[in-house]
Coordinates of C-alpha atoms in Angstrom, one line a residue:
X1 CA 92.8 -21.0 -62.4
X2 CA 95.1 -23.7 -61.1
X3 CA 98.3 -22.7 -62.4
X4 CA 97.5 -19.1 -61.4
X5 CA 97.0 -19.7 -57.6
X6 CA 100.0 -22.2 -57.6
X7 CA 102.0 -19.6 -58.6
X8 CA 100.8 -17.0 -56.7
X9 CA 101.6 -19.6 -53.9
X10 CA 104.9 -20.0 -54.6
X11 CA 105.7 -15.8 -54.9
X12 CA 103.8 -15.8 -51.2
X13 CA 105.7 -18.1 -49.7
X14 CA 108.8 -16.8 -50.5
X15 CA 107.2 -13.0 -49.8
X16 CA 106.2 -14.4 -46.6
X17 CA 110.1 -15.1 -45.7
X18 CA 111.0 -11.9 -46.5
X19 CA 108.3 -9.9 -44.4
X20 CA 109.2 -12.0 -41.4
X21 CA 112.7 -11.4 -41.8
X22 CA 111.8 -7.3 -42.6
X23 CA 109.4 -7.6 -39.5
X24 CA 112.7 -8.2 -37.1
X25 CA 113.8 -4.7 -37.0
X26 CA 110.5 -3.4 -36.4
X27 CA 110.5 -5.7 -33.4
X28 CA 113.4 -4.8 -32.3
X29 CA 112.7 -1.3 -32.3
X30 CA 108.9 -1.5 -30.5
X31 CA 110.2 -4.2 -27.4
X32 CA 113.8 -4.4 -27.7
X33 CA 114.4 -8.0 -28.8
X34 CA 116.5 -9.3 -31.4
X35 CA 114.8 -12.0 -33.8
X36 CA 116.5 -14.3 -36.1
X37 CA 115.0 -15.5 -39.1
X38 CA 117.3 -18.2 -40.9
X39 CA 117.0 -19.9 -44.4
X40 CA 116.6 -23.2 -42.5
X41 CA 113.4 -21.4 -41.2
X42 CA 112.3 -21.3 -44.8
X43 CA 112.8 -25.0 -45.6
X44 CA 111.0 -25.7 -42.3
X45 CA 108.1 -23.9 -43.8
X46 CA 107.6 -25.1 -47.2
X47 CA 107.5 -28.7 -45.5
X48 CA 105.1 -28.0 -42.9
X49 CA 102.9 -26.8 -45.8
X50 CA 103.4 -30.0 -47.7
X51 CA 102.6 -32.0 -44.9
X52 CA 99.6 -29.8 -43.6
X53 CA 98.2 -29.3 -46.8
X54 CA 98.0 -32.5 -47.5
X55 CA 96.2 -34.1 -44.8
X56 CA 93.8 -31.5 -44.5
X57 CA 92.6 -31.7 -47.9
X58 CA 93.1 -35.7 -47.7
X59 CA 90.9 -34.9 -44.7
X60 CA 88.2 -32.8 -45.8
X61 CA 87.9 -34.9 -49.4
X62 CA 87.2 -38.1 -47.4
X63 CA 84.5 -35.9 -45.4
X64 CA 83.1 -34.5 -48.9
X65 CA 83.1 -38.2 -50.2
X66 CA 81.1 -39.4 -47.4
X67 CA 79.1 -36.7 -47.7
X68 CA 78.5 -36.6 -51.8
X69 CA 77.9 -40.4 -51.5
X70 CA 74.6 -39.7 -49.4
X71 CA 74.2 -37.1 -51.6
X72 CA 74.4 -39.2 -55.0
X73 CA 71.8 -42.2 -53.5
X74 CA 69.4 -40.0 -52.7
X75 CA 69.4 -38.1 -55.8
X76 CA 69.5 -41.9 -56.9
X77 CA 66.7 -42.6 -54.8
X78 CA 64.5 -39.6 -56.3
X79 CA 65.5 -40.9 -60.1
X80 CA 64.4 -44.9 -58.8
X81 CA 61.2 -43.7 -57.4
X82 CA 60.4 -41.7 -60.6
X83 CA 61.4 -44.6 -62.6
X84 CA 59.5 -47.3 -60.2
X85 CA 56.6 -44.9 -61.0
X86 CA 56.6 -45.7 -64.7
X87 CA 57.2 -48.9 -64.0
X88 CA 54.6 -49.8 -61.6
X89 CA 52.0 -47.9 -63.8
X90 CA 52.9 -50.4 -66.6
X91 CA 52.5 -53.1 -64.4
X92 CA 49.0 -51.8 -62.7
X93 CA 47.9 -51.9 -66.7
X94 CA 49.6 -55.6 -67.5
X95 CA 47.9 -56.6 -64.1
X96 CA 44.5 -55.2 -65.0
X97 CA 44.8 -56.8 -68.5
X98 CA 45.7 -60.4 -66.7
X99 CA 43.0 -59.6 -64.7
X100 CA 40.5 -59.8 -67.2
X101 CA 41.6 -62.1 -68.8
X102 CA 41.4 -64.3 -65.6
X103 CA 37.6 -63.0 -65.2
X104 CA 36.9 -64.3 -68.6
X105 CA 38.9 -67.5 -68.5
X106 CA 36.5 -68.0 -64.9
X107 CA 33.2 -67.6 -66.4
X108 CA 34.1 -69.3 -69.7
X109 CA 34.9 -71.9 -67.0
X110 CA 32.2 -71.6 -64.9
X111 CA 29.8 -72.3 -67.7
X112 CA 31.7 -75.2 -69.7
X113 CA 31.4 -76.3 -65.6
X114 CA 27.9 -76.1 -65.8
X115 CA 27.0 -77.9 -69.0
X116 CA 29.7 -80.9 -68.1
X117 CA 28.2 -81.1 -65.2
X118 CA 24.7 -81.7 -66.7
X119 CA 26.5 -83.8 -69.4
X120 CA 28.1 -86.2 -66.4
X121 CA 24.6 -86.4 -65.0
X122 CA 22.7 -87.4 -68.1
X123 CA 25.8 -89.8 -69.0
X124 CA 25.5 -90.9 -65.1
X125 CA 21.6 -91.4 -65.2
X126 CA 22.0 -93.4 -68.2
X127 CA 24.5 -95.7 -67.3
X128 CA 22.6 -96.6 -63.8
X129 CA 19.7 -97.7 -66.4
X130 CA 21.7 -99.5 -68.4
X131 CA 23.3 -101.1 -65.5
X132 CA 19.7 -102.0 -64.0
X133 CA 18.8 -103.4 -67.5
X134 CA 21.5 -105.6 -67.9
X135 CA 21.0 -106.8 -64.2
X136 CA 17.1 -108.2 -65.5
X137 CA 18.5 -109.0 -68.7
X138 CA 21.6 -111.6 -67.0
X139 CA 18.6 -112.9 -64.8
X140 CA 16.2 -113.5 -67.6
X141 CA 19.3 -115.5 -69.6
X142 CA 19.9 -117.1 -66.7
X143 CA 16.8 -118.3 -65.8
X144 CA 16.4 -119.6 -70.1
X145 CA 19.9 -121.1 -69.7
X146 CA 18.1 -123.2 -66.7
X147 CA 15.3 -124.2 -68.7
X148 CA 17.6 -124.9 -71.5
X149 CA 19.7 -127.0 -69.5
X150 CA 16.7 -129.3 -68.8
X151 CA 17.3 -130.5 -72.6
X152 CA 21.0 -131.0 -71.9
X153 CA 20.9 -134.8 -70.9
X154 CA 18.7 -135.7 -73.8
X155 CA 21.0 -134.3 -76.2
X156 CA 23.9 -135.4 -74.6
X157 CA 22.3 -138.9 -75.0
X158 CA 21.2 -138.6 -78.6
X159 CA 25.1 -137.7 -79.1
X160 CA 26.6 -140.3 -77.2
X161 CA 24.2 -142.8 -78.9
X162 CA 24.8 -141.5 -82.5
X163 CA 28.8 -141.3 -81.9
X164 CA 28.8 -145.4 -81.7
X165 CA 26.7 -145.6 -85.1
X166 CA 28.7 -146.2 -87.9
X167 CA 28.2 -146.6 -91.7
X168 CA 28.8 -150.0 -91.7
X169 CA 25.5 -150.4 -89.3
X170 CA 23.3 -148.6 -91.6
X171 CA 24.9 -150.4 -94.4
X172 CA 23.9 -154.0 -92.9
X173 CA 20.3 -152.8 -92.3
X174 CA 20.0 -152.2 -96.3
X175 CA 20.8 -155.9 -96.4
X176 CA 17.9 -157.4 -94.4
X177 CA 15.2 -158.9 -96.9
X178 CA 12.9 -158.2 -94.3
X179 CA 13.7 -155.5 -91.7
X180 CA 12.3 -155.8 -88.0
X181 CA 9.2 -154.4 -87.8
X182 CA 11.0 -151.4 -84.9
X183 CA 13.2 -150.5 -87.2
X184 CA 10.5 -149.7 -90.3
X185 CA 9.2 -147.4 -87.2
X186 CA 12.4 -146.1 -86.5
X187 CA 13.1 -144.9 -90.1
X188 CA 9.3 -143.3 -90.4
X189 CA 10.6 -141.1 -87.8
X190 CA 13.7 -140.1 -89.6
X191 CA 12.1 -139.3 -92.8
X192 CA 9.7 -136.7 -90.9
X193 CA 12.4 -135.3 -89.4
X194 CA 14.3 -135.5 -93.1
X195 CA 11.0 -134.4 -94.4
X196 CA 11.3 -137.2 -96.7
X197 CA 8.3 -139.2 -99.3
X198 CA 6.4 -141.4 -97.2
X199 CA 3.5 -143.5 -97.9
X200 CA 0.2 -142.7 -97.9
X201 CA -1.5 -143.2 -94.4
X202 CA -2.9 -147.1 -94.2
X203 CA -3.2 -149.6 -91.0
X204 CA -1.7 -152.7 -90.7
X205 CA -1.4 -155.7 -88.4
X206 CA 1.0 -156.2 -85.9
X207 CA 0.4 -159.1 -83.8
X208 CA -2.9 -158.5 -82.3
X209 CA -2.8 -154.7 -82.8
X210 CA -3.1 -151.9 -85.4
X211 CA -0.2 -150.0 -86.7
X212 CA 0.7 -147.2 -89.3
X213 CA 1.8 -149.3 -92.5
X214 CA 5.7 -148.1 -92.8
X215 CA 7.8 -146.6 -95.3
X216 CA 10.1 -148.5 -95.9
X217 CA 10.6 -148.4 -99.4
X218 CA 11.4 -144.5 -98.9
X219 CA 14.1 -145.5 -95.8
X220 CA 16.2 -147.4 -98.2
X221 CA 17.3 -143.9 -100.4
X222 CA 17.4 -142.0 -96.9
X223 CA 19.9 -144.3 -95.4
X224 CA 22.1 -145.1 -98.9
X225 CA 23.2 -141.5 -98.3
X226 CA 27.0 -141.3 -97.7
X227 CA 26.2 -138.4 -95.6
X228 CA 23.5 -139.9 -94.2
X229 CA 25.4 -139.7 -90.3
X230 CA 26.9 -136.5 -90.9
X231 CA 23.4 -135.2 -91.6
X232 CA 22.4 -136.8 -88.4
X233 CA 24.9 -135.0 -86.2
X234 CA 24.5 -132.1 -87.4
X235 CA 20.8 -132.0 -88.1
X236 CA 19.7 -128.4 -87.3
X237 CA 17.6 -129.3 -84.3
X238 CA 16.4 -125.3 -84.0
X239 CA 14.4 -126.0 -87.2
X240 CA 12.0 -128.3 -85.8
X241 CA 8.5 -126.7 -86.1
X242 CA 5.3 -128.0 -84.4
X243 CA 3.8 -129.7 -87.8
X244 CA 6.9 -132.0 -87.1
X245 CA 5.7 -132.4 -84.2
X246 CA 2.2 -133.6 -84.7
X247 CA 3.5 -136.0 -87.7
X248 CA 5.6 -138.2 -85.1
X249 CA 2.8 -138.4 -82.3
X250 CA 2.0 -141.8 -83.4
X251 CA 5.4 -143.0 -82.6
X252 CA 6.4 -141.0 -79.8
X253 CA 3.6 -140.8 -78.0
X254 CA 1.1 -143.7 -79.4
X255 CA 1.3 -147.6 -79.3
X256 CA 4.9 -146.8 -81.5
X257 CA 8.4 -146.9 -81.9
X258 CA 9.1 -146.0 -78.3
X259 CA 6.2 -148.6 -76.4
X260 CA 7.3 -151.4 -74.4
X261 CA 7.5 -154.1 -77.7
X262 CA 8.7 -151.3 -80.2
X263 CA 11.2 -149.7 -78.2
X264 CA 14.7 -148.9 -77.4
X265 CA 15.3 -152.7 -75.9
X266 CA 13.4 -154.0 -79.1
X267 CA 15.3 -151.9 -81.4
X268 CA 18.5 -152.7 -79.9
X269 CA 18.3 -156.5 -80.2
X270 CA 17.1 -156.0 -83.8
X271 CA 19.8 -153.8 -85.1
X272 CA 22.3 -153.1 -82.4
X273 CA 23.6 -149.9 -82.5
X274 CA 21.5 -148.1 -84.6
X275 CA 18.8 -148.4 -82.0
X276 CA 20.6 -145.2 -81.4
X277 CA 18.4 -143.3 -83.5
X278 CA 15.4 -144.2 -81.3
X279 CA 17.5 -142.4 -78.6
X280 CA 18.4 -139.3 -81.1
X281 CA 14.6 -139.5 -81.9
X282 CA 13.2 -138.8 -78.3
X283 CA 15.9 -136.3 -77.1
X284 CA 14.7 -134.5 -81.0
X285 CA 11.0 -134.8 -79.5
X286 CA 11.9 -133.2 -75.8
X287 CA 14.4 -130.4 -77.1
X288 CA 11.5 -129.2 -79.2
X289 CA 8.8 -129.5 -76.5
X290 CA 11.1 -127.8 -74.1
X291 CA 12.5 -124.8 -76.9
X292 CA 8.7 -124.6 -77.3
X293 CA 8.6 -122.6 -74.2
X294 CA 11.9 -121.7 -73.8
X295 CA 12.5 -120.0 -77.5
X296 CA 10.4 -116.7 -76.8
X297 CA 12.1 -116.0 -73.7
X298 CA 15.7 -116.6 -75.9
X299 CA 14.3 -114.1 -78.5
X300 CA 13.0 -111.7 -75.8
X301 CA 16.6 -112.0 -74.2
X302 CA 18.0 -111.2 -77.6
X303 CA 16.2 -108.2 -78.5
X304 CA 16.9 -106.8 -75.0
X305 CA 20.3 -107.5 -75.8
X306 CA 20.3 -105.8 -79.0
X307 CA 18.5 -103.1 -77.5
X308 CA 20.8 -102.9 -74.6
X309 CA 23.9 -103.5 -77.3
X310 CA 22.7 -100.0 -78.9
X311 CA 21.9 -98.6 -75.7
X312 CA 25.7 -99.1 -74.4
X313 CA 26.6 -97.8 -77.9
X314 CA 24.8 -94.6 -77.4
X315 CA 26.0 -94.5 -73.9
X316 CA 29.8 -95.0 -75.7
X317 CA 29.1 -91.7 -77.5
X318 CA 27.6 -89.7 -75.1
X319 CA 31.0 -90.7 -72.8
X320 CA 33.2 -89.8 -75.6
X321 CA 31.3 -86.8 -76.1
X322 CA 31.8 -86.1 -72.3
X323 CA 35.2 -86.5 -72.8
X324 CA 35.8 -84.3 -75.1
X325 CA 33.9 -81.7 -72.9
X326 CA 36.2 -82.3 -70.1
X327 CA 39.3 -82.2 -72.0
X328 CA 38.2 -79.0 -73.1
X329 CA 37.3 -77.9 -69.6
X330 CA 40.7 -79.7 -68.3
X331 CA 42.6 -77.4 -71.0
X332 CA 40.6 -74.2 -69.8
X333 CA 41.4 -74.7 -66.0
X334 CA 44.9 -75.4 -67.2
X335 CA 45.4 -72.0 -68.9
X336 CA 42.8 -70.5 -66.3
X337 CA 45.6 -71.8 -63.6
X338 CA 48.4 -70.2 -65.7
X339 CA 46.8 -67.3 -66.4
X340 CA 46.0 -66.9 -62.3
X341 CA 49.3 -67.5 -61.4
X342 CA 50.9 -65.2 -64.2
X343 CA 48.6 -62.6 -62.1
X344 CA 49.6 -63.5 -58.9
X345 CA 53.4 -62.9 -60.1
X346 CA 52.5 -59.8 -61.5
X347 CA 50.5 -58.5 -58.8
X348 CA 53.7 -59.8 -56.3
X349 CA 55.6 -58.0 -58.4
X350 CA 53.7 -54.4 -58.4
X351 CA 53.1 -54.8 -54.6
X352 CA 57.1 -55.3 -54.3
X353 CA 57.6 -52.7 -56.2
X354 CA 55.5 -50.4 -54.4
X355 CA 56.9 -51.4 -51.1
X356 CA 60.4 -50.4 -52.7
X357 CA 59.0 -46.8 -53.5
X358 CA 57.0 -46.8 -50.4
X359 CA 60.6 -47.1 -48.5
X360 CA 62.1 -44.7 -50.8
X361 CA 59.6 -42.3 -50.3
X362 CA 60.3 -42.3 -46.5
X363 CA 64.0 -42.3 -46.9
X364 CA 63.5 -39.2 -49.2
X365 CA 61.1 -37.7 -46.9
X366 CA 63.3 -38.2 -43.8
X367 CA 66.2 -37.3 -45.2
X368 CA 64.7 -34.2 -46.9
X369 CA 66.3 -31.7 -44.2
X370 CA 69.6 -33.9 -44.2
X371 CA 69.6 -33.5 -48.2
X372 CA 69.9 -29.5 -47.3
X373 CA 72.3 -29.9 -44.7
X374 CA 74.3 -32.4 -46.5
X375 CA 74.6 -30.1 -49.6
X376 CA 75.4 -27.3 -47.6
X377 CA 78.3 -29.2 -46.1
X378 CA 79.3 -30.3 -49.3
X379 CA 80.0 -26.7 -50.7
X380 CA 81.3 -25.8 -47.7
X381 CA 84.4 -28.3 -48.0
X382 CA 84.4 -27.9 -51.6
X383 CA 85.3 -24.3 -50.3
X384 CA 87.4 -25.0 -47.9
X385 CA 89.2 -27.3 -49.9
X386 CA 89.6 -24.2 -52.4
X387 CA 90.7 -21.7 -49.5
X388 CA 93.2 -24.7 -48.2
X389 CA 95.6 -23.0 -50.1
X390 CA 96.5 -20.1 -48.6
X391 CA 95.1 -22.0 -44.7
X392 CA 97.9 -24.0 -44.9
X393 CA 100.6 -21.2 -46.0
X394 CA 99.1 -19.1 -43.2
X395 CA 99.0 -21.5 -40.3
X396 CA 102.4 -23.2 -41.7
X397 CA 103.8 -19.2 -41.9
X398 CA 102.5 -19.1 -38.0
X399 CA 104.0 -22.3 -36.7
X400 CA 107.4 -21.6 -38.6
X401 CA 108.3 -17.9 -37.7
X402 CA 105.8 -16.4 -34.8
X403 CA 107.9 -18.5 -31.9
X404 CA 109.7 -15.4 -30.7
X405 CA 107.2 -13.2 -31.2
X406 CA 104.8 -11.9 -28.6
X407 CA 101.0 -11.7 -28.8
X408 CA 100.5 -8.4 -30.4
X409 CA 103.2 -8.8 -33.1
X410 CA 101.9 -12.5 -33.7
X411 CA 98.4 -11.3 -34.5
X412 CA 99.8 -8.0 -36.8
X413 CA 101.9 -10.3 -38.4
X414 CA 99.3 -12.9 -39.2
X415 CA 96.9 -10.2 -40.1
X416 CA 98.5 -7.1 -41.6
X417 CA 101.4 -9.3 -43.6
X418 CA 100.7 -12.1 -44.5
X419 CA 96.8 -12.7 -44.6
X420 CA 96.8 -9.1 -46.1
X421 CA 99.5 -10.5 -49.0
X422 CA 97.5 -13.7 -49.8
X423 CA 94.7 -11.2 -50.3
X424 CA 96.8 -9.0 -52.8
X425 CA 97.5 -12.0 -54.7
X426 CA 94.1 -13.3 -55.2
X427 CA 95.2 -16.8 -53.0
X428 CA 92.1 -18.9 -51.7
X429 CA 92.2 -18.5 -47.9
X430 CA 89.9 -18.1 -45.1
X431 CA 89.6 -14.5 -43.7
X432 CA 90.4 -14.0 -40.1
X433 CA 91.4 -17.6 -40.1
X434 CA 91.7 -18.8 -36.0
X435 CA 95.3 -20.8 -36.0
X436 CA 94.5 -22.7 -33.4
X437 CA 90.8 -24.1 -34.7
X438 CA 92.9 -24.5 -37.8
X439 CA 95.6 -26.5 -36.3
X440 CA 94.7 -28.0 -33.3
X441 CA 91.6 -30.5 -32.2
X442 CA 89.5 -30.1 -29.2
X443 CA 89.8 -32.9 -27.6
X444 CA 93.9 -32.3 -27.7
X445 CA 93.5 -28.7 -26.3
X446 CA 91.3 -30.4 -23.6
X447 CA 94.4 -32.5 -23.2
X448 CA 96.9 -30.0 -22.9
X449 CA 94.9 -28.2 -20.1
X450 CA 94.3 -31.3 -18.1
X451 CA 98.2 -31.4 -18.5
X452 CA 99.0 -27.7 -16.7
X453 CA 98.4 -25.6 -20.0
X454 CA 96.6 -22.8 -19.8
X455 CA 94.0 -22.0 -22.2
X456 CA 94.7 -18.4 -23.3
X457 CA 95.2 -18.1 -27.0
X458 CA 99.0 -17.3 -26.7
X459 CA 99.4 -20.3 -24.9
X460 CA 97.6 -22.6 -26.9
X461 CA 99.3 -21.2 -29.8
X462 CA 102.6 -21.8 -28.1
X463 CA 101.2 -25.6 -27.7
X464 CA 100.3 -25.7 -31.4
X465 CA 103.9 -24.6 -32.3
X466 CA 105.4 -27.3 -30.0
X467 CA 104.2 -29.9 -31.7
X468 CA 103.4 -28.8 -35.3
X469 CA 107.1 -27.3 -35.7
X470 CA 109.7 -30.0 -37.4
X471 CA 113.0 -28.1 -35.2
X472 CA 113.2 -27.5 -31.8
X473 CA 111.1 -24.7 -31.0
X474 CA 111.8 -20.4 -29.3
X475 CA 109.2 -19.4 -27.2
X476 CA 109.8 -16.4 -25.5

């Protein structure tokens, strides 16, 4: 109890006064020597103990602290290592888990992989065909283009000539009582091409010749049409057939419309422009004979482009089909990547983690026989703090009365007195306690014997009490 040893305290120091001061007759009588103990002697006393006490305990707390710091981080150290235990188990698990999960992510991979892959090729495979086929089939349009374009000039002629035809040509020609023979020819031809009435199939003279008899009576409707050169221009040329063909030999091909007397020239002075019809005629006649040969490549072209049209269409799918594979695959490596690096973090956690109980293993394990030591030494100031108590009031006793006293009466009165009254009064002390390991360091005793002092206990005592005391010091 606190209150009980401070009291006691205070009844010893003031017991201690009086015993010294008892002491001096029994000193007196044993060496013959007078000793003075004064009040002031007391006052000296209780500040030396103020002063002394303090510091040492300031002393051996600051010591303890250091000490119970160590202590407290490595019983720390023990309680993180247990706890990093717990915690790097949980993490082992969430790491296996990620781990898994990571395996499965890869092969789920590695097979989507594997089928886009053989998707890409048959896509790939596909499109080099279609590439190869559209290569023959822009050569094969080309080449029908070419052929095509040998009917260009005709038509381009047959358009020029029909662009300077006008109504009032045609009508003028429905005026003449008695057309030019040319152009009776001329308008056979355009009811065959009309497929118009003609007349039944009879000779006739013709200067010193024989010609088809005309139809003129059937021209007359033909050309009354208001449309009649619209019809022209846009006659649909594609429509010809071979029977057409075969009806206008006679006057493309014959002693007709297009010899040297029934001709262009002839037709020309006859009617003027509308000779322009024998020109429309012939270019008719050519584009026919050339689209003869040239339509079955065109529909060939076609149906390979149709067949290439649905070719690309199916090759549209099977890429937008491949898309959506790799999307998909693109989406798994994505969470395949997050998934790996979510690992790697976890992993890079549990292996920091480990290293951090790895080192506080060691630090426990090397500091294992400290840790004794260290606990040891931190009971044994908590002790000596306790027995500070009566240390102080005996070493402070010592330095503030023993001066005049010899040896042997320093040592009974330190022994038989006072120690021996702390004792009685149940104060904290230190039995046999050595003054001068109490109050005085080695280095400074080393000090005073380098200096002439010599090391016997009274004399070290004597140094102690030099300068420990507050007045100025007996020594006899």
């Amino acid at each position: 109890d606190a209150d009980a040893v401070r009291g006691a305290l205070v009844v010893h120091m003031g017991r201690a006064h009086q015993m010294i001061n008892e002491s001096t007759a029994d000193f007196f009588e044993r060496f013959r020597r007078h000793v003075y103990v004064t009040p002031k002697s007391f006052l000296s006393f209780v500040s030396s103990y103020k002063e002394v006490y303090s510091a040492k305990v300031s002393e051996k707390r600051e010591l303890a602290s250091q000490i119970n710091s160590g202590l407290v981080k490595l019983d720390q150290a023990k309680v993180d290592v247990e706890a990093m235990k717990v915690e790097l188990r949980q993490k082992e698990k969430t790491l296996a888990v990620a781990s898994e999960k990571s395996s499965a992510l890869l092969q789920d991979i590695t097979q989507s992989t594997a089928k886009a892959e053989k998707k890409k090729t048959e896509v790939q495979s596909v499109k080099d065909a279609l590439a190869e086929e559209a290569a023959g089939i822009a050569q094969d349009k080309l080449l029908v283009e070419e052929d095509l374009a040998a009917a260009k000039p005709a038509l381009d002629a047959a358009e020029e000539a029909l662009s300077a035809i006008n109504q009032k040509d045609i009508g003028l020609l429905k005026t003449l009582k008695k057309p030019p023979e040319v152009i009776k020819r001329l308008f056979d031809e355009m009811l065959i091409f009309f497929m118009g009435p003609l007349e039944p199939a009879a000779l006739a003279d013709y200067k010193d010749r024989k010609i088809v008899e005309p139809s003129w009576g059937h021209a007359l409707p033909l050309m009354a049409r208001s449309t009649f050169l619209e019809e022209v221009q846009k006659f649909p040329k594609d429509a010809i057939n071979d029977e057409t063909i075969e009806l206008l030999f006679p006057y493309s091909q014959s002693e007709g419309v297009y010899n040297a007397e029934l001709g262009y020239d002839e037709a020309k002075k006859a009617s003027g422009n509308v000779a322009g019809l024998c020109t429309w005629c012939n270019s008719m006649v050519l584009y026919t004979q050339i689209a003869k040969v040239v339509k079955p490549k065109m529909a060939a072209v076609a149906a390979a482009e149709s067949k290439l049209k649905l070719a690309t269409a199916r090759l549209e799918k099977a890429q937008a089909d491949l898309d959506v594979v790799q999307g998909e695959l693109d989406q798994m490596q994505e969470a395949f990547d997050r998934a790996t690096a979510e690992k790697q973090a976890i992993q890079t956690d549990a292996e920091a983690t480990q290293r951090r109980m790895d080192s506080a293993n060691k630090l426990i394990g090397g500091l294992g026989g400290e840790y004794t030591r260290w606990k040891a030494e931190s009971e044994q100031f908590a002790d000596e703090i306790r027995r500070m108590v009566g240390d102080a009031a005996l070493a402070c006793a010592f330095v503030s009365y023993a001066g005049p006293f010899n040896a042997q009466y320093r040592e009974l009165l330190l022994r038989d007195r006072l120690e021996a009254d702390c004792a009685a009064r149940r104060i904290p002390h230190t039995a046999g306690l050595s003054i001068t390991s109490f109050l005085a360091e080695d280095h400074s005793v080393a000090e005073w014997a380098a200096q002439g002092l010599p090391t016997d206990e009274l004399a070290v005592q004597n140094g102690i009490r030099v300068t420990r005391t507050r007045r100025w010091p007996l020594l006899i």
